[in-house]
Short mmCIF file of C-alpha atoms in Angstrom, two decimals:
data_model
loop_
_atom_site.label_atom_id
_atom_site.label_comp_id
_atom_site.label_asym_id
_atom_site.label_seq_id
_atom_site.Cartn_x
_atom_site.Cartn_y
_atom_site.Cartn_z
CA VAL A 26 -7.91 9.47 -10.07
CA ARG A 27 -5.78 12.50 -10.72
CA GLY A 28 -7.62 15.23 -12.52
CA ARG A 29 -10.65 13.04 -13.09
CA PRO A 30 -13.89 15.01 -13.32
CA ALA A 31 -16.72 14.55 -10.87
CA ARG A 32 -18.83 12.50 -13.25
CA ALA A 33 -18.49 10.87 -16.60
CA GLY A 34 -19.88 13.83 -18.45
CA GLY A 35 -18.09 16.81 -17.04
CA GLY A 36 -17.46 19.19 -14.18
CA SER A 37 -13.92 19.54 -12.89
CA ARG A 38 -12.37 18.84 -9.53
CA GLN A 39 -9.37 20.32 -7.91
CA ALA A 40 -7.35 19.25 -4.92
CA LEU A 41 -8.05 20.99 -1.64
CA ASP A 42 -5.75 23.91 -0.96
CA SER A 43 -6.61 23.96 2.73
CA VAL A 44 -8.74 22.19 5.24
CA ASP A 45 -11.47 24.83 5.03
CA THR A 46 -11.54 25.07 1.21
CA MET A 47 -14.08 22.86 -0.51
CA PRO A 48 -14.15 23.12 -4.32
CA GLY A 49 -17.59 23.23 -5.88
CA ALA A 50 -17.65 20.90 -8.88
CA GLY A 51 -20.31 22.11 -11.23
CA ALA A 52 -22.32 23.93 -8.53
CA PRO A 53 -25.46 25.86 -9.53
CA ALA A 54 -25.44 29.49 -10.54
CA THR A 55 -26.44 30.50 -7.03
CA ALA A 56 -23.83 28.17 -5.66
CA ASP A 57 -22.22 30.35 -2.98
CA ASP A 58 -24.99 29.82 -0.48
CA ALA A 59 -25.70 26.27 -1.60
CA SER A 60 -22.05 25.20 -1.41
CA SER A 61 -21.81 26.69 2.06
CA LEU A 62 -24.86 24.71 3.09
CA HIS A 63 -23.31 21.53 1.77
CA LEU A 64 -20.43 21.93 4.24
CA ALA A 65 -22.99 20.77 6.81
CA LEU A 66 -22.74 17.26 5.36
CA LEU A 67 -18.94 17.15 5.25
CA SER A 68 -16.52 16.12 7.98
CA ASP A 69 -15.93 18.47 10.89
CA ALA A 70 -14.21 15.93 13.10
CA SER A 71 -11.01 17.99 13.30
CA GLN A 72 -12.87 20.68 15.27
CA TYR A 73 -13.55 18.29 18.14
CA ASP A 74 -10.91 15.56 17.94
CA PRO A 75 -7.14 16.29 18.13
CA LEU A 76 -6.33 12.95 16.46
CA ALA A 77 -8.71 13.74 13.61
CA ALA A 78 -7.15 17.18 13.26
CA TYR A 79 -3.68 15.62 13.11
CA ILE A 80 -4.79 13.14 10.46
CA GLU A 81 -6.49 15.83 8.40
CA SER A 82 -3.48 18.16 8.47
CA HIS A 83 -1.28 15.47 6.94
CA THR A 84 -3.77 13.98 4.49
CA THR A 85 -4.57 17.46 3.15
CA VAL A 86 -0.92 18.04 2.23
CA LEU A 87 -0.55 14.60 0.68
CA ALA A 88 -3.78 14.87 -1.30
CA ALA A 89 -2.79 18.27 -2.70
CA ARG A 90 0.71 17.06 -3.54
CA TRP A 91 -0.57 14.01 -5.43
CA GLY A 92 -3.47 15.80 -7.09
CA PHE A 93 -6.32 13.94 -5.39
CA PRO A 94 -9.49 15.45 -3.91
CA HIS A 95 -9.01 15.36 -0.16
CA ASP A 96 -12.25 13.60 0.72
CA GLN A 97 -11.60 10.79 -1.75
CA PHE A 98 -7.99 10.50 -0.65
CA VAL A 99 -9.09 9.99 2.97
CA PHE A 100 -11.71 7.49 1.80
CA VAL A 101 -9.13 5.35 -0.01
CA CYS A 102 -6.76 5.58 2.96
CA LEU A 103 -9.49 4.29 5.28
CA LEU A 104 -10.17 1.39 2.92
CA GLY A 105 -6.47 0.61 3.04
CA LEU A 106 -6.39 0.75 6.85
CA ASN A 107 -9.21 -1.79 6.91
CA TYR A 108 -6.69 -4.31 5.58
CA VAL A 109 -4.67 -3.84 8.76
CA PHE A 110 -7.69 -4.02 11.05
CA GLY A 111 -8.99 -7.04 9.14
CA ALA A 112 -5.68 -8.88 9.40
CA LEU A 113 -5.62 -8.31 13.18
CA HIS A 114 -9.24 -9.28 13.76
CA PRO A 115 -8.82 -13.11 13.85
CA LEU A 116 -6.06 -12.66 16.47
CA LEU A 117 -8.46 -11.10 18.98
CA PRO A 118 -9.86 -13.11 21.91
CA ARG A 119 -12.86 -15.22 20.93
CA ASN A 120 -15.07 -13.41 23.43
CA ARG A 121 -17.98 -12.12 21.35
CA HIS A 122 -18.25 -8.85 23.30
CA VAL A 123 -14.63 -8.08 22.44
CA GLN A 124 -15.38 -8.88 18.81
CA TYR A 125 -18.45 -6.65 18.80
CA ALA A 126 -16.58 -3.77 20.40
CA TYR A 127 -13.76 -4.06 17.88
CA CYS A 128 -16.11 -3.96 14.87
CA LEU A 129 -18.07 -1.07 16.35
CA LEU A 130 -15.16 1.13 17.42
CA VAL A 131 -13.08 0.67 14.27
CA GLY A 132 -16.04 1.17 11.95
CA PHE A 133 -17.54 4.09 13.81
CA TYR A 134 -14.26 5.95 14.21
CA GLY A 135 -13.53 5.54 10.51
CA GLY A 136 -16.92 7.09 9.81
CA TRP A 137 -16.14 9.83 12.33
CA ILE A 138 -12.90 10.70 10.53
CA MET A 139 -14.75 10.71 7.20
CA PHE A 140 -18.00 12.44 8.15
CA GLY A 141 -17.58 13.99 11.59
CA THR A 142 -20.72 14.96 13.49
CA ASN A 143 -22.83 14.03 10.47
CA MET A 144 -22.65 10.48 11.74
CA TRP A 145 -25.75 11.48 13.70
CA HIS A 146 -27.78 10.56 10.61
CA THR A 147 -26.66 6.95 10.85
CA ILE A 148 -27.10 6.87 14.64
CA VAL A 149 -30.65 8.20 14.57
CA THR A 150 -31.92 6.04 11.71
CA SER A 151 -30.36 2.80 12.95
CA THR A 152 -31.68 3.47 16.46
CA VAL A 153 -35.18 4.10 15.14
CA ALA A 154 -35.13 0.69 13.46
CA LEU A 155 -33.94 -0.99 16.67
CA VAL A 156 -36.72 0.68 18.67
CA ALA A 157 -39.33 0.04 15.97
CA VAL A 158 -39.06 -3.74 16.31
CA ARG A 159 -40.03 -3.29 19.97
CA VAL A 160 -42.91 -0.83 19.68
CA VAL A 161 -44.39 -1.11 16.15
CA PRO A 162 -46.89 -3.95 15.50
CA ARG A 163 -44.82 -6.82 14.21
CA HIS A 164 -46.80 -7.37 11.01
CA LEU A 165 -46.19 -3.72 10.07
CA VAL A 166 -42.65 -3.07 11.27
CA GLY A 167 -40.97 -3.94 7.95
CA TYR A 168 -43.14 -1.51 6.00
CA VAL A 169 -42.76 1.26 8.59
CA VAL A 170 -38.96 1.01 8.66
CA PHE A 171 -38.86 0.79 4.86
CA VAL A 172 -40.79 4.05 4.46
CA PHE A 173 -38.79 5.77 7.19
CA GLY A 174 -35.38 4.61 5.96
CA MET A 175 -36.03 5.34 2.31
CA GLY A 176 -37.59 8.69 3.19
CA TRP A 177 -34.52 9.69 5.18
CA VAL A 178 -32.02 8.78 2.49
CA VAL A 179 -34.15 10.45 -0.20
CA ALA A 180 -34.19 13.63 1.91
CA LEU A 181 -30.38 13.53 2.06
CA HIS A 182 -30.26 13.08 -1.71
CA ALA A 183 -32.54 16.08 -2.14
CA TYR A 184 -30.29 18.16 0.12
CA ARG A 185 -27.23 17.15 -1.90
CA LEU A 186 -29.05 17.94 -5.13
CA TYR A 187 -29.65 21.50 -3.93
CA THR A 188 -26.30 22.17 -2.28
CA ASP A 189 -23.86 20.23 -4.47
CA TYR A 190 -25.55 19.79 -7.85
CA MET A 191 -23.38 17.72 -10.20
CA GLY A 192 -20.62 17.68 -7.60
CA TYR A 193 -19.16 14.63 -5.93
CA HIS A 194 -18.01 15.45 -2.44
CA MET A 195 -18.04 12.33 -0.33
CA ASP A 196 -20.41 13.04 2.52
CA VAL A 197 -22.39 10.83 4.88
CA THR A 198 -25.04 10.03 2.27
CA GLY A 199 -23.08 7.06 0.92
CA SER A 200 -22.77 5.34 4.29
CA GLN A 201 -26.34 6.25 5.14
CA MET A 202 -27.38 4.30 2.04
CA MET A 203 -25.65 1.21 3.45
CA VAL A 204 -27.29 1.71 6.86
CA THR A 205 -30.67 2.01 5.14
CA LEU A 206 -30.23 -1.41 3.53
CA LYS A 207 -29.34 -2.99 6.86
CA MET A 208 -32.12 -1.46 8.93
CA ILE A 209 -34.81 -2.39 6.38
CA ALA A 210 -33.51 -5.95 6.05
CA PHE A 211 -33.41 -6.20 9.86
CA ALA A 212 -37.02 -5.06 10.23
CA TYR A 213 -38.30 -7.39 7.50
CA SER A 214 -36.37 -10.33 8.99
CA TYR A 215 -38.00 -9.68 12.36
CA MET A 216 -41.40 -9.47 10.67
CA ASP A 217 -40.73 -12.79 8.92
CA GLY A 218 -39.91 -14.37 12.26
CA ASP A 219 -43.54 -14.13 13.42
CA ALA A 220 -44.51 -17.80 13.03
CA SER A 221 -48.12 -17.08 14.00
CA ARG A 222 -48.71 -14.77 11.03
CA VAL A 223 -46.12 -15.61 8.37
CA ASP A 224 -46.41 -18.70 6.20
CA ALA A 225 -42.84 -19.96 5.91
CA SER A 226 -43.66 -21.72 2.63
CA LYS A 227 -44.17 -18.32 0.98
CA LEU A 228 -40.74 -17.12 2.00
CA SER A 229 -37.63 -17.57 -0.10
CA SER A 230 -34.75 -19.66 1.19
CA TRP A 231 -32.82 -16.48 2.02
CA GLN A 232 -35.75 -15.02 3.93
CA ARG A 233 -36.21 -18.23 5.91
CA ALA A 234 -32.51 -18.37 6.76
CA ASN A 235 -32.52 -14.78 8.02
CA ARG A 236 -35.71 -14.81 10.08
CA ILE A 237 -35.37 -13.25 13.53
CA ASP A 238 -37.63 -14.34 16.36
CA ASP A 239 -37.95 -12.75 19.80
CA ALA A 240 -35.29 -15.00 21.28
CA SER A 241 -32.72 -14.11 18.61
CA LEU A 242 -33.12 -10.34 18.65
CA PRO A 243 -29.63 -8.80 18.84
CA SER A 244 -28.46 -6.86 21.86
CA PRO A 245 -27.74 -3.15 21.27
CA LEU A 246 -23.99 -3.88 21.23
CA GLU A 247 -24.36 -6.64 18.65
CA TYR A 248 -26.76 -4.59 16.56
CA TYR A 249 -24.56 -1.49 16.37
CA ALA A 250 -21.45 -3.62 15.79
CA TRP A 251 -23.24 -5.08 12.75
CA VAL A 252 -24.43 -1.68 11.50
CA TYR A 253 -21.00 -0.03 11.84
CA ASN A 254 -18.95 -3.10 10.96
CA TYR A 255 -15.77 -1.67 9.47
CA MET A 256 -15.69 -4.36 6.77
CA GLY A 257 -18.64 -2.78 4.95
CA PHE A 258 -19.66 0.52 6.49
CA LEU A 259 -17.87 2.84 4.06
CA ALA A 260 -18.18 1.08 0.69
CA GLY A 261 -19.96 -2.18 1.31
CA PRO A 262 -20.39 -5.03 0.91
CA MET A 263 -23.48 -5.46 3.05
CA PHE A 264 -23.36 -8.58 5.21
CA ASP A 265 -26.56 -9.99 6.65
CA LEU A 266 -26.92 -10.19 10.41
CA SER A 267 -26.82 -13.99 10.15
CA GLU A 268 -23.50 -13.80 8.28
CA PHE A 269 -22.08 -11.39 10.84
CA ARG A 270 -23.10 -13.70 13.69
CA ALA A 271 -21.60 -16.70 11.94
CA TYR A 272 -18.33 -14.81 11.59
CA ILE A 273 -18.22 -13.73 15.22
CA ASP A 274 -18.90 -17.21 16.64
CA ARG A 275 -16.71 -18.81 13.92
CA SER A 276 -19.48 -21.18 12.77
CA MET A 277 -18.70 -19.75 9.35
CA PHE A 278 -15.49 -21.81 9.51
CA SER A 279 -16.89 -25.02 11.00
CA LYS A 280 -15.36 -27.11 8.20
CA CYS A 281 -11.98 -25.53 8.94
CA GLY A 282 -11.98 -26.36 12.62
CA GLY A 283 -13.37 -22.96 13.57
CA ARG A 284 -10.27 -21.18 12.31
CA VAL A 285 -9.92 -18.62 9.56
CA PRO A 286 -8.00 -20.19 6.62
CA HIS A 287 -4.44 -18.88 6.33
CA THR A 288 -4.95 -18.33 2.61
CA ARG A 289 -6.71 -15.09 3.60
CA PHE A 290 -3.42 -13.22 3.17
CA VAL A 291 -2.99 -14.52 -0.37
CA GLN A 292 -6.56 -13.57 -1.25
CA MET A 293 -6.08 -10.15 0.32
CA CYS A 294 -3.10 -9.52 -1.95
CA VAL A 295 -4.97 -10.83 -4.99
CA LYS A 296 -7.92 -8.47 -4.45
CA TYR A 297 -5.57 -5.57 -3.83
CA GLY A 298 -3.67 -6.39 -7.00
CA GLU A 299 -6.90 -6.59 -9.00
CA ALA A 300 -7.83 -3.10 -7.83
CA TRP A 301 -4.50 -1.75 -9.04
CA LEU A 302 -4.84 -3.58 -12.36
CA VAL A 303 -8.22 -1.95 -12.96
CA TRP A 304 -6.70 1.41 -12.03
CA LEU A 305 -3.92 0.94 -14.60
CA CYS A 306 -6.45 0.02 -17.31
CA MET A 307 -8.57 3.01 -16.42
CA THR A 308 -5.70 5.49 -16.58
CA ALA A 309 -4.55 4.03 -19.90
CA ILE A 310 -8.02 4.48 -21.40
CA PHE A 311 -8.20 8.02 -20.00
CA LYS A 312 -5.18 8.88 -22.12
CA LEU A 313 -6.98 7.69 -25.24
CA VAL A 314 -10.45 9.01 -24.39
CA PRO A 315 -10.22 11.98 -22.01
CA ALA A 316 -12.92 12.46 -19.42
CA GLY A 317 -15.71 14.72 -20.58
CA SER A 318 -15.60 13.38 -24.15
CA LEU A 319 -19.35 12.70 -24.12
CA GLU A 320 -20.01 16.43 -23.99
CA SER A 321 -17.59 17.31 -26.76
CA HIS A 322 -18.81 18.73 -30.07
CA TYR A 323 -16.91 15.99 -31.87
CA TYR A 324 -18.77 13.17 -30.08
CA ARG A 325 -22.19 14.72 -30.52
CA HIS A 326 -21.98 16.06 -34.06
CA GLU A 327 -18.92 14.87 -36.00
CA ALA A 328 -17.91 11.34 -34.99
CA ASP A 329 -19.05 8.40 -37.09
CA ALA A 330 -21.05 5.62 -35.46
CA ILE A 331 -18.07 3.33 -34.77
CA THR A 332 -15.97 6.10 -33.23
CA ARG A 333 -18.92 7.26 -31.17
CA PHE A 334 -19.45 3.70 -29.93
CA VAL A 335 -15.79 3.42 -28.90
CA ILE A 336 -15.94 6.73 -27.02
CA MET A 337 -19.18 5.68 -25.32
CA TRP A 338 -17.83 2.30 -24.26
CA CYS A 339 -14.53 3.71 -22.99
CA THR A 340 -16.34 6.36 -20.96
CA ALA A 341 -18.71 3.77 -19.52
CA PHE A 342 -15.84 1.44 -18.61
CA THR A 343 -13.76 4.12 -16.89
CA SER A 344 -16.81 5.25 -14.94
CA ARG A 345 -17.58 1.68 -13.84
CA SER A 346 -13.93 1.23 -12.93
CA SER A 347 -14.16 3.56 -9.95
CA TYR A 348 -16.74 1.16 -8.50
CA TYR A 349 -14.59 -1.84 -9.41
CA ILE A 350 -11.64 -0.36 -7.52
CA ALA A 351 -13.60 0.56 -4.38
CA TRP A 352 -15.36 -2.81 -4.26
CA ARG A 353 -12.15 -4.76 -4.83
CA LEU A 354 -10.40 -2.84 -2.07
CA ALA A 355 -13.31 -3.48 0.29
CA ASN A 356 -13.36 -7.15 -0.71
CA GLY A 357 -9.66 -7.41 0.08
CA ALA A 358 -10.30 -6.15 3.61
CA CYS A 359 -13.04 -8.78 3.98
CA CYS A 360 -10.59 -11.48 2.91
CA ALA A 361 -8.00 -10.15 5.37
CA ALA A 362 -10.51 -10.52 8.20
CA GLY A 363 -11.75 -13.89 6.93
CA ILE A 364 -15.42 -12.99 6.51
CA GLY A 365 -14.94 -13.18 2.75
CA TYR A 366 -14.51 -16.96 2.90
CA ASN A 367 -17.38 -19.18 1.77
CA GLN A 368 -16.86 -22.68 3.15
CA ASP A 369 -19.75 -24.07 1.10
CA THR A 370 -17.85 -23.38 -2.12
CA GLY A 371 -14.32 -23.14 -0.79
CA LYS A 372 -14.00 -19.76 -2.52
CA TRP A 373 -13.32 -16.30 -1.19
CA ASP A 374 -16.40 -14.75 -2.75
CA ARG A 375 -18.65 -13.86 0.20
CA GLY A 376 -17.44 -10.27 0.14
CA CYS A 377 -17.49 -10.02 -3.64
CA ASN A 378 -19.71 -7.20 -4.86
CA VAL A 379 -18.93 -7.37 -8.57
CA ILE A 380 -17.80 -9.92 -11.15
CA ILE A 381 -15.91 -7.66 -13.51
CA MET A 382 -15.73 -9.98 -16.51
CA GLY A 383 -19.39 -10.87 -16.04
CA VAL A 384 -20.31 -7.20 -16.49
CA GLU A 385 -17.92 -6.46 -19.34
CA THR A 386 -18.78 -9.57 -21.38
CA ALA A 387 -22.54 -9.55 -20.70
CA GLN A 388 -24.99 -10.44 -23.46
CA ASN A 389 -28.10 -9.14 -21.70
CA VAL A 390 -29.20 -7.16 -18.66
CA LYS A 391 -29.62 -10.28 -16.55
CA ASN A 392 -25.93 -11.08 -17.01
CA VAL A 393 -25.18 -7.59 -15.71
CA THR A 394 -27.47 -7.78 -12.67
CA ASP A 395 -26.02 -11.20 -11.86
CA SER A 396 -22.56 -9.63 -11.75
CA TRP A 397 -22.97 -5.99 -10.66
CA ASN A 398 -23.46 -4.71 -7.10
CA LEU A 399 -24.38 -8.22 -6.00
CA LYS A 400 -25.31 -7.44 -2.41
CA VAL A 401 -27.67 -4.60 -3.33
CA ASP A 402 -29.14 -6.70 -6.13
CA ARG A 403 -29.92 -9.47 -3.66
CA TRP A 404 -31.36 -6.93 -1.20
CA LEU A 405 -33.68 -5.57 -3.90
CA LYS A 406 -34.78 -9.06 -4.83
CA GLU A 407 -35.46 -10.28 -1.29
CA ASN A 408 -36.82 -7.10 0.29
CA VAL A 409 -38.65 -5.46 -2.61
CA TYR A 410 -39.30 -7.67 -5.64
CA LEU A 411 -40.34 -10.90 -3.90
CA ARG A 412 -42.41 -9.05 -1.31
CA VAL A 413 -44.31 -7.12 -3.96
CA GLN A 414 -44.93 -10.45 -5.68
CA LEU A 415 -47.05 -11.47 -2.66
CA THR A 416 -49.33 -8.42 -2.98
CA PRO A 417 -52.04 -7.43 -5.49
CA LEU A 418 -49.36 -5.28 -7.16
CA ARG A 419 -47.37 -8.31 -8.30
CA ALA A 420 -47.68 -7.26 -11.95
CA LEU A 421 -45.76 -4.08 -11.06
CA ALA A 422 -43.02 -5.85 -9.11
CA MET A 423 -40.27 -5.04 -11.61
CA PRO A 424 -41.17 -1.31 -12.07
CA ILE A 425 -41.48 -0.88 -8.30
CA THR A 426 -38.11 -2.57 -7.76
CA LEU A 427 -36.39 -0.40 -10.38
CA THR A 428 -37.98 2.75 -8.94
CA THR A 429 -36.85 1.81 -5.43
CA SER A 430 -33.33 1.27 -6.72
CA ALA A 431 -33.35 4.64 -8.48
CA MET A 432 -34.61 6.47 -5.38
CA TRP A 433 -32.03 4.75 -3.20
CA HIS A 434 -29.27 5.86 -5.57
CA GLY A 435 -30.42 9.49 -5.74
CA LEU A 436 -32.73 12.02 -7.35
CA TYR A 437 -30.77 13.01 -10.42
CA PRO A 438 -32.83 12.64 -13.63
CA GLY A 439 -30.12 10.41 -15.10
CA TYR A 440 -30.92 7.63 -12.63
CA TYR A 441 -34.53 7.46 -13.76
CA PHE A 442 -33.73 7.63 -17.47
CA ALA A 443 -31.21 4.81 -16.93
CA PHE A 444 -33.57 2.55 -15.02
CA LEU A 445 -36.42 3.23 -17.45
CA SER A 446 -34.15 2.20 -20.31
CA SER A 447 -33.03 -0.81 -18.28
CA GLY A 448 -36.63 -1.92 -17.74
CA LEU A 449 -37.34 -1.79 -21.47
CA LYS A 450 -34.08 -3.62 -22.21
CA ILE A 451 -34.94 -6.38 -19.73
CA GLN A 452 -38.24 -7.07 -21.50
CA PHE A 453 -36.49 -6.87 -24.88
CA ASP A 454 -33.90 -9.43 -23.75
CA ARG A 455 -36.51 -11.84 -22.38
CA MET A 456 -38.63 -11.83 -25.51
CA GLY A 457 -35.68 -12.06 -27.87
CA ARG A 458 -34.20 -14.95 -25.92
CA ARG A 459 -37.49 -16.90 -26.04
CA LEU A 460 -37.79 -16.43 -29.78
CA PHE A 461 -34.26 -16.96 -31.08
CA ARG A 462 -32.10 -18.84 -28.58
CA PRO A 463 -33.85 -22.21 -29.12
CA TYR A 464 -32.53 -22.19 -32.70
CA PHE A 465 -28.93 -22.20 -31.44
CA VAL A 466 -29.06 -24.74 -28.61
CA GLU A 467 -30.23 -28.32 -28.34
CA ALA A 468 -33.50 -29.36 -26.70
CA ASP A 469 -31.81 -29.47 -23.28
CA GLY A 470 -31.31 -25.69 -23.54
CA ILE A 471 -27.59 -25.98 -22.78
CA THR A 472 -25.73 -27.89 -25.49
CA PRO A 473 -24.76 -25.41 -28.22
CA LYS A 474 -25.43 -26.00 -31.89
CA PRO A 475 -22.73 -25.26 -34.52
CA PHE A 476 -23.62 -21.57 -34.94
CA LYS A 477 -24.16 -20.71 -31.28
CA TRP A 478 -21.05 -18.54 -31.47
CA ALA A 479 -22.81 -16.26 -33.97
CA TYR A 480 -25.75 -15.82 -31.59
CA ASP A 481 -23.34 -15.00 -28.74
CA LEU A 482 -21.44 -12.48 -30.86
CA VAL A 483 -24.55 -10.66 -32.08
CA THR A 484 -26.12 -10.49 -28.62
CA PHE A 485 -22.84 -9.31 -27.08
CA LEU A 486 -22.31 -6.47 -29.57
CA GLY A 487 -25.97 -5.49 -29.50
CA HIS A 488 -26.02 -5.45 -25.72
CA GLN A 489 -22.83 -3.41 -25.47
CA TRP A 490 -24.35 -0.76 -27.70
CA VAL A 491 -27.88 -0.60 -26.31
CA PHE A 492 -26.99 -1.11 -22.66
CA ASN A 493 -24.17 1.45 -22.54
CA TYR A 494 -26.30 3.85 -24.54
CA GLY A 495 -29.23 3.47 -22.14
CA MET A 496 -27.34 3.28 -18.83
CA LEU A 497 -24.77 6.07 -19.25
CA PRO A 498 -27.22 8.63 -17.81
CA PHE A 499 -26.71 6.75 -14.53
CA LEU A 500 -23.22 8.27 -14.62
CA LEU A 501 -24.02 11.52 -16.44
CA LEU A 502 -26.75 12.36 -13.90
CA GLY A 503 -27.98 15.69 -15.33
CA TYR A 504 -30.93 16.16 -17.67
CA GLU A 505 -29.00 18.25 -20.20
CA GLN A 506 -26.11 15.78 -20.23
CA THR A 507 -28.51 12.88 -20.68
CA MET A 508 -30.39 14.49 -23.54
CA GLY A 509 -27.11 15.48 -25.19
CA HIS A 510 -25.91 11.87 -25.04
CA TYR A 511 -29.17 10.41 -26.34
CA GLY A 512 -29.36 13.11 -28.99
CA ALA A 513 -25.90 12.23 -30.28
CA TRP A 514 -27.39 8.85 -31.20
CA SER A 515 -30.66 10.41 -32.42
CA PHE A 516 -32.40 8.30 -29.76
CA SER A 517 -31.73 5.30 -31.98
CA GLY A 518 -31.20 2.99 -28.99
CA HIS A 519 -34.70 3.59 -27.69
CA ALA A 520 -36.16 3.33 -31.19
CA PHE A 521 -34.40 -0.01 -31.65
CA ILE A 522 -35.74 -1.41 -28.35
CA ILE A 523 -39.32 -0.23 -28.92
CA ALA A 524 -39.37 -1.52 -32.50
CA GLY A 525 -37.97 -4.83 -31.26
CA LEU A 526 -40.62 -5.10 -28.55
CA VAL A 527 -43.38 -4.55 -31.12
CA LEU A 528 -41.89 -7.10 -33.52
CA PHE A 529 -41.25 -9.68 -30.80
CA THR A 530 -44.81 -9.29 -29.53
CA LEU A 531 -46.18 -9.95 -33.00
CA LEU A 532 -43.98 -13.05 -33.20
CA GLY A 533 -45.28 -14.31 -29.86
CA GLY A 534 -42.24 -13.49 -27.75
CA ASN A 535 -44.41 -12.21 -24.92
CA LYS A 536 -45.84 -15.69 -24.34
CA ARG A 537 -44.00 -17.85 -21.87
CA PRO A 538 -43.20 -21.36 -23.13
CA PRO A 539 -45.34 -24.07 -21.49
CA ARG A 540 -43.74 -25.80 -18.57
CA ALA A 541 -43.07 -29.50 -18.82
CA ALA A 542 -45.75 -31.50 -17.02
CA THR A 543 -44.68 -33.38 -13.92
CA VAL A 544 -46.06 -36.84 -13.36
CA THR A 545 -46.62 -38.20 -9.89
CA PRO A 546 -45.59 -41.88 -9.89
CA VAL A 547 -48.08 -44.36 -8.44
CA PRO A 548 -46.52 -47.38 -6.71
CA VAL A 549 -47.50 -50.71 -8.25
CA GLY A 550 -50.21 -52.51 -6.31
CA SER A 551 -51.07 -49.51 -4.12
CA LYS A 552 -54.66 -48.57 -3.49
CA VAL A 553 -55.46 -45.15 -4.85
CA LYS A 554 -58.65 -43.24 -4.26
CA LYS A 555 -60.75 -42.60 -7.31
CA SER A 556 -60.24 -38.84 -7.11
CA SER A 557 -56.48 -39.25 -6.76
CA ALA A 558 -56.32 -41.71 -9.67
CA ALA A 559 -58.34 -39.32 -11.85
CA ALA A 560 -56.05 -36.48 -10.93
CA THR A 561 -52.99 -38.55 -11.77
CA LYS A 562 -54.48 -39.58 -15.12
CA LYS A 563 -55.31 -35.96 -15.91
CA GLN A 564 -51.81 -34.91 -14.96
CA GLN A 565 -50.30 -37.56 -17.22
#
């Protein structure tokens, strides 16, 4: 977005004046050396590739003319090119090796244009995971790859923190985050495929569907085609290996005769149009609430509560909008290729990473997590939360999952303040729902009573205040910016949540309602052992 600062709270960007000039957005006081070091993570493809040099010479001029940062301009252009590659994909020969090569070459070269020789990070880590499933004991491979992958991406975050503090140059770290998700999911799926050690009844339906045994291990070509698949390498979404295979062999379209539905072009245009609509809304709000308003003296010291709420919500929405746009553009490319089609529902939602209205009209954190960054949310559930549930640390499953998510996102203090606030809000929502929602719905838990609308309105407004208050540090990032934002509200959001948790606990909100007993029917005239009859009577 033209003239938009690096983050919600401040720092300014400027368009590149030349290929070798990289603006430091909010770099540290000793930034000269640090900013120079950060060049090591940026694209140097033009030094080795004449085509990359040609592309960079033209995109630099266009980005400067239109007032966009060069790296982000190239990123959006690559997302747009994926529409072309996606539209051509179903026209390729059905030979799976041709399909694999196409996904690999298009995806890898796009990464090469964007990140240059820094693609070595993705090559090394993905290769380690592929080798690990061959040499590491199978019952340990998931944990080993998890520690290795998360350690690598955390190290990259630490390097960025030192060299580009509060800046937002688009380097290889973003794509490395996507590779990390894939390699960990791959290792865990292979570990789950060990029928001699793993009890399938303890696995979720997703884990069972994605198990990989020795016979179904991917070839190197298939594996790297999945890792670098152009439909998700730059901005997501993350497709499971089973989904990628179903797309390549067209079993994903078995109900359509093995052909990609022609409505893909309509859906491609719809997703593209939605991205532009969000962009128009975002620019309109920017005119009313300029970027950086959260750090203004007016917001922190002079504005009344209602005005401060409006500024906070507008800033949060415009910050979320950049994700909405990128995910909608990526989803459009998925629809163009056909992988976005879900034949079970008949909808084009397989590549959907966000339900915008679900986020913006949420009444609690669960509504948000059910609508925001859907692929990563599922990954966290299947590869962190549910696996911790099977260990002695099951009581800490939620804190461990939130911490993993924060570390995967980065090392800025704002991430950890945001996820800490989110954890408290989740518990607050659960207890409040147990205590009060039964008064506004019938016994079936669905049919609303006459004043259900009042419950919905109060929970919506309360959530919009507390959630945006607590989660904005996720976008502000810095400690000073976070404390300034919380201080503007006198930490009232946290005080409200903590007081609510104490009150709800006293009212019994921390106690789960008893589950309805299930009765095992006994056929008339059948002979039942005494112990079984006693058990049935006790159950009744």
